[in-house]
Amino acid sequence: MFRIGSPLRPQVAQELWEEIQRLEELVAQLRILLSPPVLLDRHFESVHKNAIPIEQWHFSERWVPCLTGSVTDHPSLGEGPHRVRTSQLWAVSEELKLARTYSRWYRLGSKARNSSHDLADTGFDPWGDRGFDLRENSDSD
């Protein structure tokens, strides 16, 4: 997840660009799944040769940041209000009152009164090894 704001530090811009490239590659690979079966077979032969082996695997879950709250005028749910848990949170700015999830932008209204914690209180560090505050001054490298 990226905290958004300004000014944009060069290091942050580079790492954001790299994330965009990874996502574009994912989209390209998913689009291939819409190919005719004969092309898919050839594609999967190549993928299989280069794929990283994983043994003793199982399905699992991992925690990703999201928002919960009450929405109105949601494109899928209608007028509302509706209680929701959003898809994965990719960018947020409390200053700009905006949040970008996997599927859409949200305009941040009032924060829940009983929500005294922030992401840091959950033990999840969204800015861990690729975390950024885009509001940081570019001179503070």
Short mmCIF file of C-alpha atoms in Angstrom, two decimals:
data_model
loop_
_atom_site.label_atom_id
_atom_site.label_comp_id
_atom_site.label_asym_id
_atom_site.label_seq_id
_atom_site.Cartn_x
_atom_site.Cartn_y
_atom_site.Cartn_z
CA MET A 1 0.00 0.00 0.00
CA PHE A 2 1.22 3.49 -0.79
CA ARG A 3 0.46 6.60 1.26
CA ILE A 4 -0.19 9.28 -1.30
CA GLY A 5 0.39 13.01 -1.20
CA SER A 6 3.13 15.32 -2.39
CA PRO A 7 5.90 15.97 -3.16
CA LEU A 8 6.83 12.65 -4.80
CA ARG A 9 10.36 11.53 -3.91
CA PRO A 10 12.39 10.02 -6.80
CA GLN A 11 12.89 6.73 -4.90
CA VAL A 12 9.15 6.47 -4.27
CA ALA A 13 8.35 7.23 -7.89
CA GLN A 14 10.75 4.48 -9.01
CA GLU A 15 9.29 1.89 -6.64
CA LEU A 16 5.74 2.88 -7.58
CA TRP A 17 6.67 2.51 -11.25
CA GLU A 18 8.08 -0.97 -10.54
CA GLU A 19 4.82 -1.96 -8.83
CA ILE A 20 2.85 -0.72 -11.85
CA GLN A 21 5.05 -2.83 -14.13
CA ARG A 22 4.42 -5.94 -11.98
CA LEU A 23 0.68 -5.33 -12.13
CA GLU A 24 0.77 -4.79 -15.90
CA GLU A 25 2.64 -8.09 -16.27
CA LEU A 26 -0.03 -9.82 -14.18
CA VAL A 27 -2.78 -8.35 -16.38
CA ALA A 28 -0.93 -9.47 -19.52
CA GLN A 29 -0.59 -13.00 -18.16
CA LEU A 30 -4.27 -13.12 -17.18
CA ARG A 31 -5.29 -11.95 -20.66
CA ILE A 32 -3.43 -14.92 -22.13
CA LEU A 33 -5.92 -17.16 -20.33
CA LEU A 34 -8.54 -15.89 -22.81
CA SER A 35 -6.54 -17.33 -25.74
CA PRO A 36 -7.73 -20.30 -27.83
CA PRO A 37 -6.78 -23.67 -26.26
CA VAL A 38 -4.07 -24.48 -28.82
CA LEU A 39 -2.22 -21.24 -27.97
CA LEU A 40 -2.73 -21.84 -24.26
CA ASP A 41 -1.11 -25.27 -24.50
CA ARG A 42 2.02 -23.78 -26.07
CA HIS A 43 2.08 -20.96 -23.55
CA PHE A 44 1.75 -23.30 -20.57
CA GLU A 45 4.60 -25.50 -21.87
CA SER A 46 6.88 -22.46 -21.75
CA VAL A 47 5.55 -21.33 -18.38
CA HIS A 48 6.01 -24.79 -16.88
CA LYS A 49 9.69 -24.88 -17.88
CA ASN A 50 10.40 -21.55 -16.18
CA ALA A 51 8.09 -21.75 -13.16
CA ILE A 52 9.55 -21.91 -9.66
CA PRO A 53 8.94 -25.31 -8.04
CA ILE A 54 6.92 -25.38 -4.81
CA GLU A 55 6.60 -28.57 -2.78
CA GLN A 56 4.30 -29.57 0.08
CA TRP A 57 2.10 -26.62 -0.82
CA HIS A 58 -1.41 -25.88 0.36
CA PHE A 59 -3.92 -23.09 -0.02
CA SER A 60 -3.62 -20.40 2.57
CA GLU A 61 -4.67 -16.84 3.27
CA ARG A 62 -2.76 -13.71 4.09
CA TRP A 63 -3.86 -10.46 5.59
CA VAL A 64 -3.98 -7.40 3.36
CA PRO A 65 -5.02 -3.88 4.34
CA CYS A 66 -8.57 -2.84 3.53
CA LEU A 67 -11.23 -0.45 4.78
CA THR A 68 -14.48 -1.24 6.54
CA GLY A 69 -17.27 1.24 6.80
CA SER A 70 -20.64 2.38 5.57
CA VAL A 71 -21.12 3.30 1.90
CA THR A 72 -23.88 4.96 -0.04
CA ASP A 73 -24.35 5.10 -3.80
CA HIS A 74 -22.11 2.06 -4.34
CA PRO A 75 -22.12 0.98 -8.01
CA SER A 76 -22.79 -2.67 -7.13
CA LEU A 77 -24.81 -2.37 -3.93
CA GLY A 78 -27.01 0.61 -4.72
CA GLU A 79 -28.15 3.57 -2.66
CA GLY A 80 -27.51 2.19 0.83
CA PRO A 81 -26.20 2.75 3.40
CA HIS A 82 -24.41 -0.63 3.32
CA ARG A 83 -21.70 -1.97 5.67
CA VAL A 84 -18.75 -3.14 3.58
CA ARG A 85 -15.22 -4.45 3.73
CA THR A 86 -13.34 -3.16 0.69
CA SER A 87 -10.97 -5.04 -1.54
CA GLN A 88 -7.23 -4.66 -0.93
CA LEU A 89 -6.14 -1.12 -0.13
CA TRP A 90 -3.42 0.10 -2.51
CA ALA A 91 -3.11 3.81 -1.71
CA VAL A 92 -4.51 6.13 0.94
CA SER A 93 -4.28 9.76 1.94
CA GLU A 94 -6.14 10.97 4.99
CA GLU A 95 -4.93 14.45 4.05
CA LEU A 96 -6.58 14.24 0.59
CA LYS A 97 -9.44 12.15 2.02
CA LEU A 98 -8.98 9.52 -0.71
CA ALA A 99 -8.30 5.80 -0.75
CA ARG A 100 -7.69 3.55 -3.76
CA THR A 101 -8.59 -0.11 -3.42
CA TYR A 102 -8.08 -2.88 -5.95
CA SER A 103 -11.43 -2.07 -7.55
CA ARG A 104 -12.18 1.64 -7.04
CA TRP A 105 -11.55 4.98 -5.36
CA TYR A 106 -13.26 5.84 -2.06
CA ARG A 107 -13.77 9.32 -0.68
CA LEU A 108 -12.94 9.19 3.03
CA GLY A 109 -15.58 10.69 5.28
CA SER A 110 -15.52 10.65 9.05
CA LYS A 111 -13.36 8.03 10.74
CA ALA A 112 -15.17 5.58 13.03
CA ARG A 113 -15.36 6.88 16.59
CA ASN A 114 -14.56 3.49 18.08
CA SER A 115 -11.55 3.07 15.76
CA SER A 116 -8.71 4.24 17.93
CA HIS A 117 -6.19 2.06 16.12
CA ASP A 118 -4.35 2.54 12.89
CA LEU A 119 -2.68 -0.09 10.70
CA ALA A 120 0.37 0.04 12.96
CA ASP A 121 -1.76 -1.19 15.88
CA THR A 122 -2.74 -4.34 13.97
CA GLY A 123 0.84 -5.60 13.71
CA PHE A 124 0.71 -5.17 9.94
CA ASP A 125 3.37 -2.85 8.57
CA PRO A 126 2.18 -1.80 5.10
CA TRP A 127 5.26 0.35 4.69
CA GLY A 128 7.66 -2.42 5.71
CA ASP A 129 10.14 -3.15 2.94
CA ARG A 130 8.33 -1.19 0.22
CA GLY A 131 6.40 1.31 2.24
CA PHE A 132 6.30 4.95 1.41
CA ASP A 133 4.88 8.18 2.58
CA LEU A 134 4.68 10.23 -0.57
CA ARG A 135 4.27 13.34 1.53
CA GLU A 136 7.87 13.12 2.77
CA ASN A 137 10.16 15.89 1.67
CA SER A 138 12.44 14.85 -1.19
CA ASP A 139 15.41 16.24 0.73
CA SER A 140 15.01 13.72 3.56
CA ASP A 141 16.67 10.74 1.83
#
